[in-house]
mmCIF file of C-alpha atoms in Angstrom:
data_model
loop_
_atom_site.group_PDB
_atom_site.id
_atom_site.type_symbol
_atom_site.label_atom_id
_atom_site.label_comp_id
_atom_site.label_asym_id
_atom_site.label_seq_id
_atom_site.Cartn_x
_atom_site.Cartn_y
_atom_site.Cartn_z
ATOM 1 C CA MET A 113 108.059 112.830 143.262
ATOM 2 C CA LYS A 114 110.335 112.814 146.246
ATOM 3 C CA LYS A 115 113.805 114.067 146.831
ATOM 4 C CA PHE A 116 116.234 115.491 149.357
ATOM 5 C CA LYS A 117 117.459 112.061 150.512
ATOM 6 C CA SER A 118 121.079 110.971 150.233
ATOM 7 C CA ILE A 119 122.335 109.073 147.186
ATOM 8 C CA HIS A 120 124.517 106.093 147.994
ATOM 9 C CA HIS A 121 124.936 104.857 144.464
ATOM 10 C CA ARG A 122 125.574 107.218 141.611
ATOM 11 C CA LYS A 123 127.870 106.186 138.816
ATOM 12 C CA PRO A 124 128.066 108.739 136.003
ATOM 13 C CA SER A 125 127.728 107.336 132.535
ATOM 14 C CA SER A 126 130.049 108.172 129.705
ATOM 15 C CA SER A 127 128.810 110.977 127.503
ATOM 16 C CA HIS A 128 126.687 109.935 124.556
ATOM 17 C CA LYS A 129 127.588 111.094 121.080
ATOM 18 C CA GLN A 130 124.848 111.278 118.475
ATOM 19 C CA GLN A 131 125.784 109.784 115.142
ATOM 20 C CA SER A 132 125.829 111.975 112.045
ATOM 21 C CA LEU A 133 122.277 112.469 110.815
ATOM 22 C CA PHE A 134 123.198 113.152 107.215
ATOM 23 C CA SER A 135 124.967 110.997 104.661
ATOM 24 C CA ALA A 136 127.465 112.563 102.252
ATOM 25 C CA ALA A 137 124.796 112.662 99.559
ATOM 26 C CA ASP A 138 122.364 114.442 101.877
ATOM 27 C CA GLN A 139 124.924 117.116 102.733
ATOM 28 C CA LEU A 140 125.683 117.742 99.076
ATOM 29 C CA SER A 141 121.981 118.297 98.402
ATOM 30 C CA ILE A 142 121.704 121.062 100.995
ATOM 31 C CA THR A 143 122.039 124.424 99.304
ATOM 32 C CA SER A 144 122.788 126.672 102.246
ATOM 33 C CA ARG A 145 124.843 126.215 105.416
ATOM 34 C CA THR A 146 126.106 128.547 108.089
ATOM 35 C CA THR A 147 127.804 127.941 111.423
ATOM 36 C CA SER A 148 127.376 130.462 114.238
ATOM 37 C CA GLY A 149 129.053 129.801 117.581
ATOM 38 C CA THR A 150 128.162 126.279 118.615
ATOM 39 C CA CYS A 151 125.190 126.008 116.242
ATOM 40 C CA GLU A 152 125.308 124.030 113.028
ATOM 41 C CA ILE A 153 122.611 125.622 110.877
ATOM 42 C CA MET A 154 121.463 124.251 107.532
ATOM 43 C CA ALA A 155 118.662 124.805 105.058
ATOM 44 C CA VAL A 156 116.616 121.607 105.252
ATOM 45 C CA GLY A 157 113.571 122.210 103.070
ATOM 46 C CA LYS A 158 110.514 124.363 102.558
ATOM 47 C CA ARG A 159 108.044 125.673 105.085
ATOM 48 C CA ARG A 160 104.286 125.678 104.573
ATOM 49 C CA ASP A 161 104.428 129.249 103.269
ATOM 50 C CA GLY A 162 107.008 128.263 100.658
ATOM 51 C CA GLY A 163 109.958 129.839 102.461
ATOM 52 C CA THR A 164 113.140 128.019 103.454
ATOM 53 C CA ARG A 165 113.351 126.243 106.792
ATOM 54 C CA TYR A 166 116.688 126.447 108.581
ATOM 55 C CA TRP A 167 117.566 123.901 111.236
ATOM 56 C CA CYS A 168 120.354 123.481 113.788
ATOM 57 C CA LEU A 169 121.644 119.931 113.661
ATOM 58 C CA ARG A 170 123.636 120.314 116.872
ATOM 59 C CA HIS A 171 120.821 121.512 119.134
ATOM 60 C CA LYS A 172 118.007 119.843 117.149
ATOM 61 C CA ALA A 173 115.983 123.037 116.886
ATOM 62 C CA ASP A 174 114.529 125.543 114.429
ATOM 63 C CA ALA A 175 116.948 128.255 113.267
ATOM 64 C CA THR A 176 114.730 130.272 110.925
ATOM 65 C CA ALA A 177 114.819 134.000 111.597
ATOM 66 C CA LYS A 178 112.432 136.749 110.540
ATOM 67 C CA TYR A 179 111.699 137.017 106.808
ATOM 68 C CA GLY A 180 112.840 133.424 106.284
ATOM 69 C CA LYS A 181 116.529 134.096 106.856
ATOM 70 C CA PRO A 182 118.953 131.806 108.747
ATOM 71 C CA ALA A 183 119.209 132.854 112.403
ATOM 72 C CA LYS A 184 122.541 133.640 114.037
ATOM 73 C CA VAL A 185 121.746 131.029 116.697
ATOM 74 C CA CYS A 186 118.940 128.490 116.945
ATOM 75 C CA ARG A 187 116.101 128.752 119.462
ATOM 76 C CA ALA A 188 117.639 126.047 121.697
ATOM 77 C CA ALA A 189 121.232 127.333 121.769
ATOM 78 C CA HIS A 190 120.795 128.685 125.330
ATOM 79 C CA ILE A 191 119.900 125.280 126.812
ATOM 80 C CA PRO A 192 122.939 123.704 128.525
ATOM 81 C CA PRO A 193 123.798 120.230 127.211
ATOM 82 C CA ILE A 194 123.312 117.225 129.465
ATOM 83 C CA SER A 195 126.715 116.232 130.837
ATOM 84 C CA SER A 196 127.869 112.940 132.334
ATOM 85 C CA LYS A 197 127.618 114.389 135.852
ATOM 86 C CA ASP A 198 123.925 115.136 135.192
ATOM 87 C CA THR A 199 123.313 111.524 134.141
ATOM 88 C CA LEU A 200 122.630 108.623 136.499
ATOM 89 C CA GLU A 201 123.608 105.120 135.431
ATOM 90 C CA LEU A 202 121.087 102.746 136.973
ATOM 91 C CA ASN A 203 121.626 98.991 136.943
ATOM 92 C CA ILE A 204 118.186 97.394 136.954
ATOM 93 C CA ASP A 205 119.639 94.042 138.129
ATOM 94 C CA LYS A 206 121.108 95.520 141.323
ATOM 95 C CA TYR A 207 117.881 96.851 142.808
ATOM 96 C CA ARG A 208 115.753 93.819 143.626
ATOM 97 C CA GLY A 209 113.598 95.998 145.837
ATOM 98 C CA GLY A 210 112.482 97.935 142.789
ATOM 99 C CA ILE A 211 113.223 101.113 140.877
ATOM 100 C CA ALA A 212 110.809 103.813 139.810
ATOM 101 C CA LEU A 213 111.215 106.698 137.368
ATOM 102 C CA TRP A 214 108.895 109.685 136.921
ATOM 103 C CA GLY A 215 108.923 112.834 134.839
ATOM 104 C CA ALA A 216 109.671 115.534 137.447
ATOM 105 C CA VAL A 217 108.166 119.015 137.225
ATOM 106 C CA PRO A 218 107.788 121.862 139.756
ATOM 107 C CA ALA A 219 105.227 121.579 142.519
ATOM 108 C CA VAL A 220 101.919 123.285 141.736
ATOM 109 C CA TYR A 221 102.232 124.983 145.140
ATOM 110 C CA ASP A 222 105.584 125.650 146.802
ATOM 111 C CA THR A 223 106.165 127.895 149.812
ATOM 112 C CA THR A 224 109.710 126.633 150.402
ATOM 113 C CA ARG A 225 112.818 128.262 148.979
ATOM 114 C CA LEU A 226 114.150 125.045 147.503
ATOM 115 C CA PRO A 227 115.300 124.913 143.849
ATOM 116 C CA MET A 228 112.914 123.885 141.092
ATOM 117 C CA ASP A 229 112.461 120.165 140.469
ATOM 118 C CA ARG A 230 112.845 119.248 136.779
ATOM 119 C CA GLY A 231 113.970 116.102 134.980
ATOM 120 C CA ILE A 232 113.673 112.424 135.908
ATOM 121 C CA HIS A 233 112.979 111.556 139.520
ATOM 122 C CA VAL A 234 114.427 108.205 140.616
ATOM 123 C CA HIS A 235 113.748 105.826 143.489
ATOM 124 C CA ALA A 236 115.855 102.691 143.928
ATOM 125 C CA ARG A 237 115.865 100.050 146.702
ATOM 126 C CA ALA A 238 118.278 97.146 147.066
ATOM 127 C CA THR A 239 115.567 95.019 148.747
ATOM 128 C CA PRO A 240 111.810 95.555 149.223
ATOM 129 C CA ASP A 241 112.217 96.488 152.911
ATOM 130 C CA ALA A 242 115.375 98.600 152.531
ATOM 131 C CA GLU A 243 115.592 102.370 152.618
ATOM 132 C CA LYS A 244 115.815 104.114 149.244
ATOM 133 C CA GLU A 245 119.439 104.259 148.091
ATOM 134 C CA THR A 246 118.526 106.792 145.423
ATOM 135 C CA ASP A 247 115.861 109.464 145.875
ATOM 136 C CA CYS A 248 116.765 112.373 143.632
ATOM 137 C CA THR A 249 116.186 114.061 140.274
ATOM 138 C CA PHE A 250 118.537 113.878 137.272
ATOM 139 C CA ARG A 251 118.613 115.403 133.798
ATOM 140 C CA ALA A 252 119.137 111.978 132.232
ATOM 141 C CA VAL A 253 119.156 108.331 133.302
ATOM 142 C CA ARG A 254 120.893 105.459 131.563
ATOM 143 C CA ILE A 255 119.308 102.123 132.477
ATOM 144 C CA VAL A 256 121.619 99.130 132.148
ATOM 145 C CA GLY A 257 121.191 95.444 132.898
ATOM 146 C CA SER A 258 121.703 91.904 131.694
ATOM 147 C CA ARG A 259 118.530 91.948 129.581
ATOM 148 C CA LEU A 260 119.298 95.280 127.912
ATOM 149 C CA PRO A 261 121.602 96.250 125.013
ATOM 150 C CA GLU A 262 125.258 96.862 125.860
ATOM 151 C CA ASN A 263 124.813 100.655 126.008
ATOM 152 C CA GLY A 264 121.546 100.383 127.924
ATOM 153 C CA ILE A 265 118.591 102.752 127.479
ATOM 154 C CA LEU A 266 119.172 106.499 127.772
ATOM 155 C CA ILE A 267 116.208 108.591 128.964
ATOM 156 C CA SER A 268 116.374 112.382 128.814
ATOM 157 C CA GLU A 269 114.555 114.921 130.993
ATOM 158 C CA ILE A 270 112.453 116.333 128.154
ATOM 159 C CA ASP A 271 111.240 112.859 127.148
ATOM 160 C CA ALA A 272 110.225 112.116 130.748
ATOM 161 C CA ILE A 273 108.419 115.431 131.271
ATOM 162 C CA TYR A 274 106.290 115.025 128.152
ATOM 163 C CA TYR A 275 105.670 111.372 129.009
ATOM 164 C CA MET A 276 104.126 112.672 132.230
ATOM 165 C CA ALA A 277 101.869 115.211 130.467
ATOM 166 C CA THR A 278 100.733 112.817 127.738
ATOM 167 C CA SER A 279 99.951 109.987 130.160
ATOM 168 C CA ILE A 280 97.993 112.215 132.570
ATOM 169 C CA PHE A 281 95.725 113.254 129.707
ATOM 170 C CA GLY A 282 95.099 109.605 128.911
ATOM 171 C CA TYR A 283 97.047 109.048 125.693
ATOM 172 C CA GLN A 284 99.225 106.114 124.778
ATOM 173 C CA MET A 285 102.578 106.793 123.107
ATOM 174 C CA ARG A 286 104.614 104.867 120.590
ATOM 175 C CA HIS A 287 108.232 104.804 119.488
ATOM 176 C CA ILE A 288 108.481 106.738 116.206
ATOM 177 C CA THR A 289 111.634 107.312 114.170
ATOM 178 C CA CYS A 290 112.215 109.722 111.295
ATOM 179 C CA SER A 291 111.938 108.014 107.912
ATOM 180 C CA TYR A 292 114.832 110.173 106.623
ATOM 181 C CA CYS A 293 117.488 110.052 109.349
ATOM 182 C CA GLY A 294 116.191 107.504 111.867
ATOM 183 C CA TYR A 295 116.216 109.973 114.776
ATOM 184 C CA PRO A 296 113.788 109.022 117.618
ATOM 185 C CA HIS A 297 110.832 111.406 117.572
ATOM 186 C CA LEU A 298 109.406 113.260 120.573
ATOM 187 C CA ASP A 299 106.098 115.104 120.296
ATOM 188 C CA ARG A 300 106.170 118.212 122.481
ATOM 189 C CA ASP A 301 103.718 120.802 123.787
ATOM 190 C CA TRP A 302 100.483 120.847 121.707
ATOM 191 C CA PHE A 303 101.621 117.787 119.762
ATOM 192 C CA SER A 304 102.106 115.760 122.975
ATOM 193 C CA VAL A 305 98.332 115.741 123.556
ATOM 194 C CA HIS A 306 97.045 115.624 119.959
ATOM 195 C CA PRO A 307 97.659 112.374 118.018
ATOM 196 C CA HIS A 308 98.792 112.984 114.442
ATOM 197 C CA ARG A 309 100.532 111.278 111.541
ATOM 198 C CA ARG A 310 102.760 113.989 110.059
ATOM 199 C CA HIS A 311 105.747 114.919 112.219
ATOM 200 C CA LEU A 312 108.641 117.404 112.138
ATOM 201 C CA CYS A 313 111.894 115.596 112.926
ATOM 202 C CA ALA A 314 114.093 117.273 115.537
ATOM 203 C CA GLY A 315 117.133 115.437 114.194
ATOM 204 C CA CYS A 316 117.147 116.652 110.602
ATOM 205 C CA GLY A 317 114.368 119.267 110.492
ATOM 206 C CA LYS A 318 112.378 117.477 107.785
ATOM 207 C CA ASN A 319 108.692 116.591 107.796
ATOM 208 C CA PHE A 320 107.862 112.900 107.604
ATOM 209 C CA SER A 321 104.719 110.784 107.850
ATOM 210 C CA ASP A 322 104.295 107.830 110.173
ATOM 211 C CA THR A 323 102.185 104.751 109.513
ATOM 212 C CA GLU A 324 99.757 105.540 112.351
ATOM 213 C CA ILE A 325 98.026 108.523 113.907
ATOM 214 C CA ALA A 326 99.796 108.663 117.246
ATOM 215 C CA ILE A 327 101.962 110.597 119.719
ATOM 216 C CA GLY A 328 105.680 109.876 119.649
ATOM 217 C CA ASN A 329 107.895 109.498 122.686
ATOM 218 C CA PRO A 330 111.288 107.706 122.611
ATOM 219 C CA ILE A 331 110.743 106.095 126.032
ATOM 220 C CA SER A 332 107.319 104.633 125.242
ATOM 221 C CA GLY A 333 108.797 101.123 125.026
ATOM 222 C CA VAL A 334 111.044 101.298 128.088
ATOM 223 C CA ARG A 335 108.919 98.840 130.090
ATOM 224 C CA GLU A 336 108.972 96.239 127.335
ATOM 225 C CA ALA A 337 112.729 96.672 126.828
ATOM 226 C CA CYS A 338 113.330 96.119 130.554
ATOM 227 C CA GLY A 339 111.000 93.116 130.665
ATOM 228 C CA VAL A 340 108.615 94.843 133.078
ATOM 229 C CA LYS A 341 104.837 94.434 132.890
ATOM 230 C CA PRO A 342 102.692 97.558 133.386
ATOM 231 C CA GLN A 343 101.237 97.901 136.886
ATOM 232 C CA LYS A 344 97.906 99.332 137.908
ATOM 233 C CA THR A 345 97.953 102.225 140.338
ATOM 234 C CA VAL A 346 95.878 102.214 143.526
ATOM 235 C CA LEU A 347 94.463 105.196 145.377
ATOM 236 C CA SER A 348 96.440 105.876 148.532
ATOM 237 C CA LYS A 349 94.538 105.217 151.748
ATOM 238 C CA LYS A 350 96.579 107.789 153.675
ATOM 239 C CA LYS A 351 95.010 111.100 154.710
ATOM 240 C CA LEU A 352 96.616 114.451 155.553
ATOM 241 C CA ASN A 353 94.965 117.344 157.401
ATOM 242 C CA ILE A 354 97.266 120.288 158.178
ATOM 243 C CA LYS A 355 97.405 124.034 158.649
ATOM 244 C CA GLN A 356 100.161 125.979 156.952
ATOM 245 C CA GLU A 357 100.879 128.050 160.040
ATOM 246 C CA HIS A 358 102.245 124.948 161.786
ATOM 247 C CA TYR A 359 104.944 124.423 159.124
ATOM 248 C CA PRO A 360 107.227 127.466 158.839
ATOM 249 C CA GLY A 361 109.566 125.556 156.503
ATOM 250 C CA GLY A 362 106.821 125.515 153.871
ATOM 251 C CA ILE A 363 104.948 122.884 151.890
ATOM 252 C CA GLN A 364 105.096 121.499 148.347
ATOM 253 C CA ILE A 365 102.219 119.878 146.453
ATOM 254 C CA TRP A 366 102.278 117.681 143.330
ATOM 255 C CA GLY A 367 99.695 115.537 141.613
ATOM 256 C CA SER A 368 100.650 111.898 141.250
ATOM 257 C CA ASN A 369 101.519 110.661 137.770
ATOM 258 C CA PRO A 370 102.167 107.120 136.550
ATOM 259 C CA ALA A 371 105.813 106.079 136.655
ATOM 260 C CA LEU A 372 107.410 105.582 133.255
ATOM 261 C CA LEU A 373 109.140 102.578 134.843
ATOM 262 C CA TRP A 374 108.074 100.732 138.014
ATOM 263 C CA THR A 375 109.705 97.403 138.924
ATOM 264 C CA SER A 376 108.572 96.983 142.531
ATOM 265 C CA GLU A 377 106.142 94.188 143.401
ATOM 266 C CA ARG A 378 104.136 96.646 145.467
ATOM 267 C CA PRO A 379 101.472 98.635 143.560
ATOM 268 C CA GLU A 380 102.140 102.281 142.777
ATOM 269 C CA GLU A 381 100.015 104.717 144.792
ATOM 270 C CA GLU A 382 98.130 107.623 143.261
ATOM 271 C CA GLY A 383 96.706 110.750 144.853
ATOM 272 C CA ILE A 384 98.408 113.978 145.935
ATOM 273 C CA HIS A 385 102.080 113.995 146.845
ATOM 274 C CA VAL A 386 103.024 116.416 149.632
ATOM 275 C CA HIS A 387 106.300 117.544 151.195
ATOM 276 C CA VAL A 388 105.893 119.240 154.564
ATOM 277 C CA PHE A 389 108.794 121.067 156.237
ATOM 278 C CA ARG A 390 108.592 121.728 159.941
ATOM 279 C CA GLU A 391 111.689 123.931 159.807
ATOM 280 C CA ILE A 392 113.637 125.642 157.033
ATOM 281 C CA GLY A 393 116.503 123.460 155.862
ATOM 282 C CA ASN A 394 115.176 120.179 157.263
ATOM 283 C CA ASN A 395 114.149 117.125 155.245
ATOM 284 C CA PRO A 396 110.420 116.900 154.467
ATOM 285 C CA ASP A 397 108.333 115.206 157.147
ATOM 286 C CA PRO A 398 105.965 113.881 156.009
ATOM 287 C CA ASP A 399 106.954 113.032 152.439
ATOM 288 C CA GLU A 400 104.053 110.893 151.206
ATOM 289 C CA THR A 401 101.308 110.381 148.632
ATOM 290 C CA TYR A 402 97.811 110.820 150.065
ATOM 291 C CA GLY A 403 94.363 109.895 148.832
ATOM 292 C CA GLU A 404 92.883 112.812 150.783
ATOM 293 C CA VAL A 405 94.567 116.136 151.529
ATOM 294 C CA ILE A 406 92.995 118.926 153.575
ATOM 295 C CA ILE A 407 94.942 122.172 153.976
ATOM 296 C CA ASP A 408 93.583 125.053 156.060
ATOM 297 C CA GLY A 409 90.174 123.351 156.012
ATOM 298 C CA VAL A 410 90.033 122.984 152.200
ATOM 299 C CA ASN A 411 89.812 119.480 150.711
ATOM 300 C CA LEU A 412 91.930 119.301 147.540
ATOM 301 C CA ASP A 413 90.660 117.385 144.509
ATOM 302 C CA PRO A 414 93.417 114.975 143.323
ATOM 303 C CA SER A 415 92.168 115.231 139.713
ATOM 304 C CA MET A 416 92.504 119.024 139.702
ATOM 305 C CA VAL A 417 96.024 118.831 141.139
ATOM 306 C CA ARG A 418 97.122 116.189 138.654
ATOM 307 C CA VAL A 419 95.634 118.035 135.654
ATOM 308 C CA LEU A 420 97.108 121.404 136.688
ATOM 309 C CA MET A 421 100.544 119.812 136.978
ATOM 310 C CA ALA A 422 100.268 118.505 133.409
ATOM 311 C CA GLN A 423 98.806 121.794 132.155
ATOM 312 C CA SER A 424 101.760 123.668 133.655
ATOM 313 C CA ALA A 425 104.136 121.545 131.554
ATOM 314 C CA LEU A 426 102.577 122.650 128.242
ATOM 315 C CA PRO A 427 103.976 126.001 126.994
ATOM 316 C CA SER A 428 100.922 126.478 124.749
ATOM 317 C CA LEU A 429 98.756 126.770 127.898
ATOM 318 C CA LYS A 430 100.907 129.377 129.653
ATOM 319 C CA ASN A 431 98.672 131.980 131.370
ATOM 320 C CA ARG A 432 95.574 130.346 129.845
ATOM 321 C CA VAL A 433 94.553 128.106 132.785
ATOM 322 C CA ILE A 434 92.372 130.191 135.088
ATOM 323 C CA PRO A 435 89.582 129.729 137.679
ATOM 324 C CA ILE A 436 86.141 130.510 136.227
ATOM 325 C CA GLY A 437 82.728 130.658 137.873
ATOM 326 C CA CYS A 438 79.434 130.307 136.006
ATOM 327 C CA PRO A 439 77.658 133.713 135.958
ATOM 328 C CA VAL A 440 74.267 131.979 136.388
ATOM 329 C CA CYS A 441 74.707 129.256 139.052
ATOM 330 C CA HIS A 442 78.214 130.287 140.254
ATOM 331 C CA GLU A 443 79.562 126.750 139.857
ATOM 332 C CA SER A 444 83.372 126.576 139.487
ATOM 333 C CA LEU A 445 84.252 125.110 136.099
ATOM 334 C CA PHE A 446 86.635 122.186 135.769
ATOM 335 C CA GLU A 447 86.940 121.179 132.147
ATOM 336 C CA PRO A 448 87.525 117.460 131.521
ATOM 337 C CA GLY A 449 88.941 115.540 128.581
ATOM 338 C CA GLN A 450 90.161 117.473 125.564
ATOM 339 C CA LEU A 451 88.933 120.779 127.013
ATOM 340 C CA ALA A 452 91.610 120.440 129.729
ATOM 341 C CA TYR A 453 94.319 121.145 127.136
ATOM 342 C CA THR A 454 92.412 122.881 124.326
ATOM 343 C CA PRO A 455 91.736 126.574 125.048
ATOM 344 C CA THR A 456 88.312 127.771 123.874
ATOM 345 C CA VAL A 457 86.487 131.090 123.645
ATOM 346 C CA LYS A 458 83.093 129.815 124.831
ATOM 347 C CA GLN A 459 82.753 128.045 128.195
ATOM 348 C CA THR A 460 79.962 125.661 129.223
ATOM 349 C CA CYS A 461 78.909 125.239 132.856
ATOM 350 C CA ASN A 462 79.175 121.652 134.089
ATOM 351 C CA ARG A 463 76.101 122.078 136.324
ATOM 352 C CA CYS A 464 73.492 124.181 134.500
ATOM 353 C CA GLY A 465 74.750 124.022 130.916
ATOM 354 C CA HIS A 466 74.933 127.816 130.503
ATOM 355 C CA GLN A 467 77.374 128.932 127.792
ATOM 356 C CA PHE A 468 79.341 132.137 128.203
ATOM 357 C CA THR A 469 82.603 133.880 127.328
ATOM 358 C CA VAL A 470 85.194 135.309 129.696
ATOM 359 C CA SER A 471 86.716 138.753 129.217
ATOM 360 C CA GLY A 472 90.472 139.193 129.465
ATOM 361 C CA LYS A 473 93.686 139.597 127.516
ATOM 362 C CA LEU A 474 93.487 136.026 126.198
ATOM 363 C CA ARG A 475 90.216 135.064 124.516
ATOM 364 C CA LYS A 476 90.878 131.313 124.497
ATOM 365 C CA ILE A 477 91.287 129.844 127.969
ATOM 366 C CA VAL A 478 91.002 126.607 129.986
ATOM 367 C CA ALA A 479 89.084 126.386 133.270
ATOM 368 C CA ASN A 480 90.567 124.860 136.416
ATOM 369 C CA PRO A 481 89.465 126.003 139.907
ATOM 370 C CA LEU A 482 92.774 125.025 141.530
ATOM 371 C CA PRO A 483 94.752 128.230 140.735
ATOM 372 C CA GLY A 484 92.083 130.181 142.633
ATOM 373 C CA ILE A 485 92.237 127.778 145.580
ATOM 374 C CA LEU A 486 96.028 127.999 145.690
ATOM 375 C CA ALA A 487 95.828 131.806 145.582
ATOM 376 C CA ARG A 488 93.699 131.677 148.741
ATOM 377 C CA PHE A 489 96.222 129.301 150.316
ATOM 378 C CA ALA A 490 98.923 131.880 149.589
ATOM 379 C CA GLU A 491 97.143 134.423 151.785
ATOM 380 C CA LYS A 492 97.785 132.194 154.825
ATOM 381 C CA ALA A 493 101.236 130.959 153.796
ATOM 382 C CA PRO A 494 104.341 131.678 155.914
ATOM 383 C CA ARG A 495 105.897 133.250 152.805
ATOM 384 C CA LYS A 496 104.914 133.990 149.223
ATOM 385 C CA PRO A 497 104.786 130.844 147.048
ATOM 386 C CA GLN A 498 107.481 130.380 144.429
ATOM 387 C CA GLN A 499 106.527 130.729 140.760
ATOM 388 C CA HIS A 500 108.586 128.198 138.802
ATOM 389 C CA ASP A 501 109.012 128.151 135.029
ATOM 390 C CA LEU A 502 110.116 124.942 133.324
ATOM 391 C CA GLY A 503 111.489 126.969 130.423
ATOM 392 C CA LEU A 504 110.170 124.548 127.804
ATOM 393 C CA LEU A 505 109.981 125.939 124.265
ATOM 394 C CA PRO A 506 106.529 126.279 122.671
ATOM 395 C CA GLU A 507 105.851 124.201 119.577
ATOM 396 C CA THR A 508 103.647 125.840 116.964
ATOM 397 C CA LEU A 509 101.569 124.299 114.213
#
């Protein structure tokens, strides 16, 4: 995830207008409708408790207020729409040197004063040996080319961010559409890491069942649509050993995550991506992905960095990922697999097998030593690290 380089090619796409999600017959069958500000709120069916569910068709979000009443505005009304100036049109045929797209999220450690990174990070090279013409983050990307439909493929920031989280936790995704309105389905938050068959459509607010137990993401077929075969990642051979005191401009740390689209002939590197700033306001130098990173004498575990980055993108895990030590053998717990995104009351030591609970405000937690390591880094940092919030809405069962 790299940025701060100049963009030589950026052609805004025309704004995309979503087709009406309801036929005339559907609208006649809806018994209640209210419009508040820019929201378009309708009663779309029953909730599990038997009450009415209200949904905003404009912002594709729940609009049910307390006591089952229609809300004045939906829960997503505050999110600014994606405009044409926030959208990059990317011609896949032009960049023979390769393009790459990642879901971009804030660094897990950031002692700069640069703005938060969020959206779709893009690299594009005209030839394999050329400098990157595009190295920046956008809220949406429209991919066009001779092999693609006339309007291309539109990828939004939220799709890309959850693609990142789902793929890091090892799940495959599939393209799912609502059986009522045909709207492409995105599984968010808890649902982005738990395969399931029954889904709540963001387009029309109705529950529908798919043919398979799976996780939905509209961009899951982007590689196939672009005629690109999936590439294996390779661990970077580069090493970095630095002290924070030598870089007054600050440092930023991300875990690597597989690109949602990679067209270069060179293999994609995995490891820990680091931006280092020698002075405030300069471009990062270095700006690389490393297989081994040592900061202030501490060797960072790439798996911990990668998992924490994905954990930070799930609203259901907010404030629940903490460093924990076994009270018997003092081993730091790092929970693998499903335990990395499923908070539990009882913890089990990886080394000695001792089971114990942790006291605190939240009974169910997830163990990752990295927040504790980063807190110790902060004590030697040139300035206090930034605490970024993606602002993603939690999705409840």
